Amino acid sequence: MIYSKIAGTGRYLPERIMTNADLEKIVDTSDEWIRTRTGVERRHVATEDQLTSDLCVEAAKNAIEDAGITAEDIDLIVVGTTSPDLIFPNIATIIQEKLGIHGCPAFSIEAACTGFIYALTTTDKFIRAGETKCALVIGAEIITKLIDWTDRTTCVLFGDGAGAVIVKPADEPGIISTHLGADGKYKELLYYPVGVSKDLYKAGVGDSRIIMSGNEVFKVAVKTLGNVATIALEANGIDKDDLDWLIPHQANLRIIQATAKRLGLPMEKVIVTVQDHGNTSAASVPMALDVAVRDGRIKRGQLILMEAFGGGFTWGSVLMRF
Ligand code: ACO
Protein backbone atom coordinates (compact mmCIF):
# COMPACT_ATOMS: atom_id res chain seq x y z
CA MET A 1 0.00 0.00 0.00
CA ILE A 2 1.30 3.45 -0.92
CA TYR A 3 0.54 6.43 1.30
CA SER A 4 1.54 10.05 0.94
CA LYS A 5 3.48 12.14 3.40
CA ILE A 6 4.43 15.81 3.62
CA ALA A 7 8.21 15.96 3.24
CA GLY A 8 8.67 19.72 3.52
CA THR A 9 6.81 23.00 4.01
CA GLY A 10 7.32 26.63 3.00
CA ARG A 11 5.55 29.97 2.83
CA TYR A 12 5.99 33.41 1.43
CA LEU A 13 4.26 36.67 2.31
CA PRO A 14 4.63 39.93 0.38
CA GLU A 15 6.92 42.41 2.15
CA ARG A 16 4.32 45.18 2.38
CA ILE A 17 2.35 45.06 5.65
CA MET A 18 -0.92 46.91 6.15
CA THR A 19 -1.99 47.39 9.78
CA ASN A 20 -5.44 48.18 11.10
CA ALA A 21 -4.18 51.73 11.70
CA ASP A 22 -3.39 51.98 7.97
CA LEU A 23 -6.97 50.93 7.18
CA GLU A 24 -8.36 53.56 9.54
CA LYS A 25 -6.94 56.13 7.10
CA ILE A 26 -8.78 54.59 4.12
CA VAL A 27 -12.25 53.62 5.41
CA ASP A 28 -14.51 54.42 8.36
CA THR A 29 -13.26 51.69 10.69
CA SER A 30 -11.17 51.26 13.82
CA ASP A 31 -8.44 48.95 15.07
CA GLU A 32 -10.76 48.07 17.95
CA TRP A 33 -13.65 47.04 15.63
CA ILE A 34 -11.39 44.93 13.41
CA ARG A 35 -9.64 43.19 16.32
CA THR A 36 -12.79 42.39 18.27
CA ARG A 37 -14.89 41.29 15.26
CA THR A 38 -12.20 39.42 13.31
CA GLY A 39 -9.00 39.02 15.33
CA VAL A 40 -6.99 40.51 12.45
CA GLU A 41 -4.21 42.93 13.42
CA ARG A 42 -2.23 43.16 10.19
CA ARG A 43 -2.11 41.60 6.73
CA HIS A 44 0.45 41.41 3.93
CA VAL A 45 -0.54 43.08 0.66
CA ALA A 46 1.13 42.46 -2.70
CA THR A 47 2.42 45.38 -4.73
CA GLU A 48 0.88 46.21 -8.10
CA ASP A 49 3.58 44.36 -10.05
CA GLN A 50 3.71 41.29 -7.76
CA LEU A 51 1.96 38.22 -9.21
CA THR A 52 0.49 35.23 -7.39
CA SER A 53 3.04 33.01 -9.16
CA ASP A 54 5.85 35.15 -7.68
CA LEU A 55 4.61 34.37 -4.16
CA CYS A 56 4.19 30.68 -5.10
CA VAL A 57 7.75 30.37 -6.40
CA GLU A 58 9.25 31.75 -3.18
CA ALA A 59 7.04 29.50 -1.03
CA ALA A 60 7.95 26.53 -3.25
CA LYS A 61 11.69 27.23 -2.93
CA ASN A 62 11.35 27.19 0.86
CA ALA A 63 9.43 23.90 0.78
CA ILE A 64 11.93 22.37 -1.66
CA GLU A 65 14.81 23.31 0.62
CA ASP A 66 12.98 22.02 3.69
CA ALA A 67 12.29 18.68 1.98
CA GLY A 68 15.93 18.35 0.90
CA ILE A 69 15.01 17.83 -2.76
CA THR A 70 15.71 19.77 -5.94
CA ALA A 71 13.17 21.28 -8.31
CA GLU A 72 14.07 18.62 -10.89
CA ASP A 73 12.69 15.94 -8.54
CA ILE A 74 9.16 17.37 -8.81
CA ASP A 75 6.84 15.34 -11.07
CA LEU A 76 3.48 16.98 -10.30
CA ILE A 77 2.41 20.55 -9.50
CA VAL A 78 -1.06 21.32 -8.13
CA VAL A 79 -2.07 24.82 -7.09
CA GLY A 80 -5.22 25.88 -5.23
CA THR A 81 -6.03 29.51 -5.99
CA THR A 82 -8.85 31.88 -6.90
CA SER A 83 -6.49 34.64 -7.97
CA PRO A 84 -4.22 33.22 -10.70
CA ASP A 85 -1.91 35.45 -12.76
CA LEU A 86 -3.86 34.94 -15.98
CA ILE A 87 -7.07 33.26 -17.14
CA PHE A 88 -4.78 30.88 -19.01
CA PRO A 89 -2.28 29.29 -19.09
CA ASN A 90 -2.99 27.90 -15.65
CA ILE A 91 -0.78 29.24 -12.87
CA ALA A 92 0.86 25.87 -12.13
CA THR A 93 2.50 25.93 -15.57
CA ILE A 94 3.78 29.46 -14.95
CA ILE A 95 5.28 28.32 -11.63
CA GLN A 96 6.71 25.25 -13.37
CA GLU A 97 8.52 27.47 -15.88
CA LYS A 98 9.78 29.86 -13.18
CA LEU A 99 11.20 26.89 -11.25
CA GLY A 100 12.92 25.59 -14.39
CA ILE A 101 10.97 22.33 -14.48
CA HIS A 102 9.66 20.89 -17.76
CA GLY A 103 7.21 18.16 -18.72
CA CYS A 104 5.43 17.13 -15.51
CA PRO A 105 1.65 17.63 -15.18
CA ALA A 106 0.78 21.03 -13.71
CA PHE A 107 -2.72 22.29 -13.02
CA SER A 108 -4.74 24.52 -10.74
CA ILE A 109 -7.88 23.96 -8.72
CA GLU A 110 -10.41 26.66 -7.87
CA ALA A 111 -12.30 25.98 -4.65
CA ALA A 112 -12.00 29.41 -2.99
CA CYS A 113 -10.67 29.15 0.58
CA THR A 114 -10.73 25.33 0.38
CA GLY A 115 -8.37 25.35 -2.62
CA PHE A 116 -5.34 23.95 -0.81
CA ILE A 117 -7.32 21.12 0.83
CA TYR A 118 -8.76 20.21 -2.60
CA ALA A 119 -5.25 20.36 -4.13
CA LEU A 120 -3.68 18.22 -1.41
CA THR A 121 -6.53 15.68 -1.58
CA THR A 122 -6.11 15.39 -5.36
CA THR A 123 -2.36 14.96 -4.97
CA ASP A 124 -2.89 12.23 -2.37
CA LYS A 125 -4.85 10.26 -5.01
CA PHE A 126 -2.03 10.63 -7.57
CA ILE A 127 0.51 9.39 -5.04
CA ARG A 128 -1.64 6.47 -3.84
CA ALA A 129 -2.15 5.46 -7.48
CA GLY A 130 1.61 5.22 -7.87
CA GLU A 131 1.73 7.91 -10.56
CA THR A 132 3.60 10.56 -8.59
CA LYS A 133 6.86 10.37 -6.67
CA CYS A 134 7.34 14.00 -5.65
CA ALA A 135 4.58 16.61 -5.77
CA LEU A 136 4.61 20.33 -5.19
CA VAL A 137 1.27 21.47 -3.73
CA ILE A 138 0.53 25.14 -3.18
CA GLY A 139 -2.28 27.27 -1.79
CA ALA A 140 -1.86 30.90 -2.82
CA GLU A 141 -3.76 34.13 -3.28
CA ILE A 142 -3.37 37.78 -4.13
CA ILE A 143 -6.95 38.33 -3.08
CA THR A 144 -6.38 41.99 -2.25
CA LYS A 145 -6.49 42.73 -5.99
CA LEU A 146 -10.16 41.66 -5.96
CA ILE A 147 -10.99 43.97 -3.08
CA ASP A 148 -12.92 47.20 -3.18
CA TRP A 149 -10.84 49.35 -0.83
CA THR A 150 -13.83 51.62 -0.18
CA ASP A 151 -15.95 48.72 1.18
CA ARG A 152 -15.18 48.49 4.90
CA THR A 153 -17.23 45.32 5.31
CA THR A 154 -14.75 43.29 3.23
CA CYS A 155 -11.47 45.22 2.81
CA VAL A 156 -10.45 44.73 6.46
CA LEU A 157 -10.66 40.94 6.24
CA PHE A 158 -8.24 39.78 3.58
CA GLY A 159 -4.50 39.42 2.94
CA ASP A 160 -2.09 37.87 0.42
CA GLY A 161 0.38 34.99 0.65
CA ALA A 162 1.40 31.51 -0.48
CA GLY A 163 1.99 28.25 1.37
CA ALA A 164 3.62 25.20 -0.21
CA VAL A 165 4.28 21.57 0.66
CA ILE A 166 6.29 18.78 -0.94
CA VAL A 167 4.42 15.47 -0.88
CA LYS A 168 6.12 12.10 -1.38
CA PRO A 169 5.11 8.42 -1.18
CA ALA A 170 5.58 6.59 2.13
CA ASP A 171 5.06 3.07 3.47
CA GLU A 172 2.88 4.39 6.32
CA PRO A 173 0.51 7.38 6.52
CA GLY A 174 1.23 10.34 6.24
CA ILE A 175 -2.13 11.37 5.06
CA ILE A 176 -4.67 9.18 6.87
CA SER A 177 -7.87 10.45 5.29
CA THR A 178 -9.29 13.23 3.15
CA HIS A 179 -12.89 14.43 2.98
CA LEU A 180 -14.19 16.99 0.48
CA GLY A 181 -17.63 18.55 0.06
CA ALA A 182 -19.51 21.38 -1.63
CA ASP A 183 -22.99 22.85 -1.90
CA GLY A 184 -23.64 25.39 -4.64
CA LYS A 185 -26.92 26.52 -3.13
CA TYR A 186 -24.93 28.95 -0.99
CA LYS A 187 -23.45 30.83 -3.95
CA GLU A 188 -25.32 34.08 -3.24
CA LEU A 189 -23.76 34.39 0.23
CA LEU A 190 -20.22 34.82 -1.04
CA TYR A 191 -19.10 35.44 -4.60
CA TYR A 192 -17.27 37.67 -7.02
CA PRO A 193 -19.70 38.89 -9.68
CA VAL A 194 -17.44 38.95 -12.75
CA GLY A 195 -15.87 36.05 -14.68
CA VAL A 196 -14.73 34.99 -18.13
CA SER A 197 -18.23 34.19 -19.40
CA LYS A 198 -19.95 36.82 -17.25
CA ASP A 199 -19.46 40.52 -17.81
CA LEU A 200 -15.67 40.44 -18.03
CA TYR A 201 -15.61 42.98 -20.85
CA LYS A 202 -18.38 45.12 -19.35
CA ALA A 203 -16.55 45.57 -16.05
CA GLY A 204 -14.21 48.50 -15.69
CA VAL A 205 -11.14 48.17 -13.55
CA GLY A 206 -12.15 48.44 -9.89
CA ASP A 207 -15.93 48.48 -10.31
CA SER A 208 -16.44 44.93 -9.06
CA ARG A 209 -16.15 43.71 -5.51
CA ILE A 210 -16.54 40.64 -3.34
CA ILE A 211 -20.23 40.19 -2.47
CA MET A 212 -20.56 38.71 1.01
CA SER A 213 -23.31 38.24 3.58
CA GLY A 214 -20.91 38.22 6.52
CA ASN A 215 -23.36 37.12 9.20
CA GLU A 216 -24.72 34.22 7.17
CA VAL A 217 -21.25 33.09 6.08
CA PHE A 218 -20.17 33.19 9.71
CA LYS A 219 -22.96 30.88 10.86
CA VAL A 220 -22.53 28.31 8.08
CA ALA A 221 -18.72 28.41 8.49
CA VAL A 222 -18.87 27.54 12.20
CA LYS A 223 -21.38 24.74 11.67
CA THR A 224 -19.58 23.28 8.66
CA LEU A 225 -16.06 23.45 10.10
CA GLY A 226 -17.31 21.68 13.21
CA ASN A 227 -19.02 18.97 11.11
CA VAL A 228 -16.02 18.54 8.82
CA ALA A 229 -13.74 17.87 11.78
CA THR A 230 -16.20 15.45 13.38
CA ILE A 231 -16.60 13.49 10.12
CA ALA A 232 -12.80 13.12 9.78
CA LEU A 233 -12.38 11.94 13.38
CA GLU A 234 -15.34 9.52 13.31
CA ALA A 235 -14.29 8.01 9.97
CA ASN A 236 -10.99 7.03 11.55
CA GLY A 237 -12.24 6.11 15.03
CA ILE A 238 -10.07 8.88 16.49
CA ASP A 239 -10.99 10.83 19.61
CA LYS A 240 -10.56 14.61 19.56
CA ASP A 241 -8.20 14.28 22.54
CA ASP A 242 -5.80 12.26 20.34
CA LEU A 243 -5.34 15.25 18.04
CA ASP A 244 -2.12 17.18 18.58
CA TRP A 245 -3.15 20.13 16.42
CA LEU A 246 -6.11 21.54 14.53
CA ILE A 247 -5.22 23.84 11.63
CA PRO A 248 -8.47 25.48 10.54
CA HIS A 249 -8.96 27.96 7.72
CA GLN A 250 -7.98 31.38 9.06
CA ALA A 251 -11.00 33.55 8.17
CA ASN A 252 -11.89 35.06 11.50
CA LEU A 253 -10.72 34.41 15.07
CA ARG A 254 -14.33 34.18 16.26
CA ILE A 255 -15.08 31.46 13.69
CA ILE A 256 -11.96 29.55 14.82
CA GLN A 257 -12.86 29.88 18.53
CA ALA A 258 -16.47 28.84 17.94
CA THR A 259 -15.33 25.82 15.89
CA ALA A 260 -12.90 24.73 18.63
CA LYS A 261 -15.64 25.14 21.26
CA ARG A 262 -18.07 23.06 19.17
CA LEU A 263 -15.44 20.32 18.99
CA GLY A 264 -14.53 20.60 22.67
CA LEU A 265 -10.92 21.30 21.71
CA PRO A 266 -8.83 23.74 23.81
CA MET A 267 -7.46 26.74 21.87
CA GLU A 268 -3.94 25.64 22.96
CA LYS A 269 -4.28 22.89 20.34
CA VAL A 270 -5.36 25.24 17.54
CA ILE A 271 -2.89 26.98 15.22
CA VAL A 272 -3.93 30.61 14.75
CA THR A 273 -2.28 33.02 12.32
CA VAL A 274 -5.23 35.20 11.33
CA GLN A 275 -3.91 38.06 13.50
CA ASP A 276 -0.80 38.36 11.30
CA HIS A 277 -2.10 37.23 7.90
CA GLY A 278 -5.80 38.15 7.69
CA ASN A 279 -7.90 35.80 5.58
CA THR A 280 -5.58 34.60 2.81
CA SER A 281 -8.15 32.18 1.37
CA ALA A 282 -6.44 29.11 -0.15
CA ALA A 283 -3.07 30.15 1.33
CA SER A 284 -4.26 30.21 4.93
CA VAL A 285 -3.94 26.53 5.92
CA PRO A 286 -0.53 25.76 4.31
CA MET A 287 0.92 29.02 5.67
CA ALA A 288 -0.37 28.23 9.17
CA LEU A 289 1.14 24.73 8.87
CA ASP A 290 4.51 26.18 7.88
CA VAL A 291 4.44 28.78 10.67
CA ALA A 292 3.85 26.10 13.32
CA VAL A 293 6.39 23.66 11.83
CA ARG A 294 9.10 26.31 11.71
CA ASP A 295 8.43 27.69 15.21
CA GLY A 296 8.70 24.15 16.58
CA ARG A 297 5.12 23.61 17.75
CA ILE A 298 4.34 20.96 15.13
CA LYS A 299 6.72 18.01 15.33
CA ARG A 300 7.21 14.88 13.24
CA GLY A 301 4.85 12.07 14.23
CA GLN A 302 2.09 14.34 15.57
CA LEU A 303 -1.55 13.93 14.57
CA ILE A 304 -2.86 16.95 12.69
CA LEU A 305 -6.25 17.85 11.29
CA MET A 306 -6.34 20.55 8.61
CA GLU A 307 -9.71 21.87 7.48
CA ALA A 308 -11.12 24.66 5.36
CA PHE A 309 -14.34 26.27 4.21
CA GLY A 310 -14.92 28.78 1.43
CA GLY A 311 -17.08 30.29 -1.30
CA GLY A 312 -19.39 27.88 -3.09
CA PHE A 313 -19.64 26.76 -0.40
CA THR A 314 -16.79 24.26 -0.51
CA TRP A 315 -15.24 22.48 2.45
CA GLY A 316 -12.79 19.72 3.27
CA SER A 317 -10.32 18.16 5.66
CA VAL A 318 -7.02 16.32 5.64
CA LEU A 319 -6.11 14.20 8.66
CA MET A 320 -2.43 13.31 8.79
CA ARG A 321 0.44 12.13 10.88
CA PHE A 322 3.11 14.73 10.15
N1 ACO B 1 -15.48 48.84 10.67
C1 ACO B 1 -16.45 49.36 11.45
N2 ACO B 1 -17.74 48.99 11.37
C2 ACO B 1 -18.05 48.05 10.47
C3 ACO B 1 -17.09 47.46 9.62
C4 ACO B 1 -15.74 47.90 9.74
N3 ACO B 1 -14.76 47.40 8.99
N4 ACO B 1 -17.69 46.54 8.83
C5 ACO B 1 -19.00 46.55 9.18
N5 ACO B 1 -19.20 47.46 10.17
C6 ACO B 1 -20.46 47.78 10.84
C7 ACO B 1 -21.67 47.39 10.06
O1 ACO B 1 -22.00 48.39 9.12
C8 ACO B 1 -22.71 47.24 11.15
O2 ACO B 1 -23.16 48.53 11.49
P1 ACO B 1 -24.71 48.76 11.87
O3 ACO B 1 -24.97 47.90 13.07
O4 ACO B 1 -24.76 50.23 12.14
O5 ACO B 1 -25.48 48.34 10.67
C9 ACO B 1 -21.91 46.70 12.33
O6 ACO B 1 -20.53 46.99 12.04
C10 ACO B 1 -22.07 45.20 12.55
O7 ACO B 1 -21.93 44.55 11.31
P2 ACO B 1 -22.04 42.99 11.18
O8 ACO B 1 -21.88 42.61 9.75
O9 ACO B 1 -23.27 42.53 11.89
O10 ACO B 1 -20.77 42.51 12.03
P3 ACO B 1 -20.33 41.06 12.40
O11 ACO B 1 -20.15 40.95 13.85
O12 ACO B 1 -21.16 40.01 11.71
O13 ACO B 1 -18.88 40.97 11.75
C11 ACO B 1 -17.77 40.06 9.86
C12 ACO B 1 -18.73 41.12 10.36
C13 ACO B 1 -16.41 40.30 10.52
C14 ACO B 1 -17.65 40.18 8.36
C15 ACO B 1 -18.29 38.68 10.26
O14 ACO B 1 -19.64 38.53 9.92
C16 ACO B 1 -17.51 37.57 9.61
O15 ACO B 1 -16.33 37.39 9.85
N6 ACO B 1 -18.15 36.75 8.78
C17 ACO B 1 -17.52 35.68 8.10
C18 ACO B 1 -17.21 36.13 6.75
C19 ACO B 1 -15.86 35.68 6.27
O16 ACO B 1 -15.00 35.24 7.02
N7 ACO B 1 -15.67 35.84 4.99
C20 ACO B 1 -14.44 35.58 4.40
C21 ACO B 1 -14.56 34.72 3.26
S1 ACO B 1 -15.36 33.23 3.63
C22 ACO B 1 -14.32 32.28 4.37
O17 ACO B 1 -13.16 32.48 4.27
C23 ACO B 1 -14.90 31.28 5.19
GROMACS .gro file of C-alpha atoms and ligand atoms in nm, residues 28-30 33 37-38 113 152-153 156-158 190 212 214-215 217-218 221 249 251-252 254-255 279 309-310, ligand 1:
model
   78
   28ASP     CA    1  -1.451   5.442   0.836
   29THR     CA    2  -1.326   5.169   1.069
   30SER     CA    3  -1.117   5.126   1.382
   33TRP     CA    4  -1.365   4.704   1.563
   37ARG     CA    5  -1.489   4.129   1.526
   38THR     CA    6  -1.220   3.942   1.331
  113CYS     CA    7  -1.067   2.915   0.058
  152ARG     CA    8  -1.518   4.849   0.490
  153THR     CA    9  -1.723   4.532   0.531
  156VAL     CA   10  -1.045   4.473   0.646
  157LEU     CA   11  -1.066   4.094   0.624
  158PHE     CA   12  -0.824   3.978   0.358
  190LEU     CA   13  -2.022   3.482  -0.104
  212MET     CA   14  -2.056   3.871   0.101
  214GLY     CA   15  -2.091   3.822   0.652
  215ASN     CA   16  -2.336   3.712   0.920
  217VAL     CA   17  -2.125   3.309   0.608
  218PHE     CA   18  -2.017   3.319   0.971
  221ALA     CA   19  -1.872   2.841   0.849
  249HIS     CA   20  -0.896   2.796   0.772
  251ALA     CA   21  -1.100   3.355   0.817
  252ASN     CA   22  -1.189   3.506   1.150
  254ARG     CA   23  -1.433   3.418   1.626
  255ILE     CA   24  -1.508   3.146   1.369
  279ASN     CA   25  -0.790   3.580   0.558
  309PHE     CA   26  -1.434   2.627   0.421
  310GLY     CA   27  -1.492   2.878   0.143
  323ACO     N1   28  -1.548   4.884   1.067
  323ACO     C1   29  -1.645   4.936   1.145
  323ACO     N2   30  -1.774   4.899   1.137
  323ACO     C2   31  -1.805   4.805   1.047
  323ACO     C3   32  -1.709   4.746   0.962
  323ACO     C4   33  -1.574   4.790   0.974
  323ACO     N3   34  -1.476   4.740   0.899
  323ACO     N4   35  -1.769   4.654   0.883
  323ACO     C5   36  -1.900   4.655   0.918
  323ACO     N5   37  -1.920   4.746   1.017
  323ACO     C6   38  -2.046   4.778   1.084
  323ACO     C7   39  -2.167   4.739   1.006
  323ACO     O1   40  -2.200   4.839   0.912
  323ACO     C8   41  -2.271   4.724   1.115
  323ACO     O2   42  -2.316   4.853   1.149
  323ACO     P1   43  -2.471   4.876   1.187
  323ACO     O3   44  -2.497   4.790   1.307
  323ACO     O4   45  -2.476   5.023   1.214
  323ACO     O5   46  -2.548   4.834   1.067
  323ACO     C9   47  -2.191   4.670   1.233
  323ACO     O6   48  -2.053   4.699   1.204
  323ACO    C10   49  -2.207   4.520   1.255
  323ACO     O7   50  -2.193   4.455   1.131
  323ACO     P2   51  -2.204   4.299   1.118
  323ACO     O8   52  -2.188   4.261   0.975
  323ACO     O9   53  -2.327   4.253   1.189
  323ACO    O10   54  -2.077   4.251   1.203
  323ACO     P3   55  -2.033   4.106   1.240
  323ACO    O11   56  -2.015   4.095   1.385
  323ACO    O12   57  -2.116   4.001   1.171
  323ACO    O13   58  -1.888   4.097   1.175
  323ACO    C11   59  -1.777   4.006   0.986
  323ACO    C12   60  -1.873   4.112   1.036
  323ACO    C13   61  -1.641   4.030   1.052
  323ACO    C14   62  -1.765   4.018   0.836
  323ACO    C15   63  -1.829   3.868   1.026
  323ACO    O14   64  -1.964   3.853   0.992
  323ACO    C16   65  -1.751   3.757   0.961
  323ACO    O15   66  -1.633   3.739   0.985
  323ACO     N6   67  -1.815   3.675   0.878
  323ACO    C17   68  -1.752   3.568   0.810
  323ACO    C18   69  -1.721   3.613   0.675
  323ACO    C19   70  -1.586   3.568   0.627
  323ACO    O16   71  -1.500   3.524   0.702
  323ACO     N7   72  -1.567   3.584   0.499
  323ACO    C20   73  -1.444   3.558   0.440
  323ACO    C21   74  -1.456   3.472   0.326
  323ACO     S1   75  -1.536   3.323   0.363
  323ACO    C22   76  -1.432   3.228   0.437
  323ACO    O17   77  -1.316   3.248   0.427
  323ACO    C23   78  -1.490   3.128   0.519
   0.00000   0.00000   0.00000
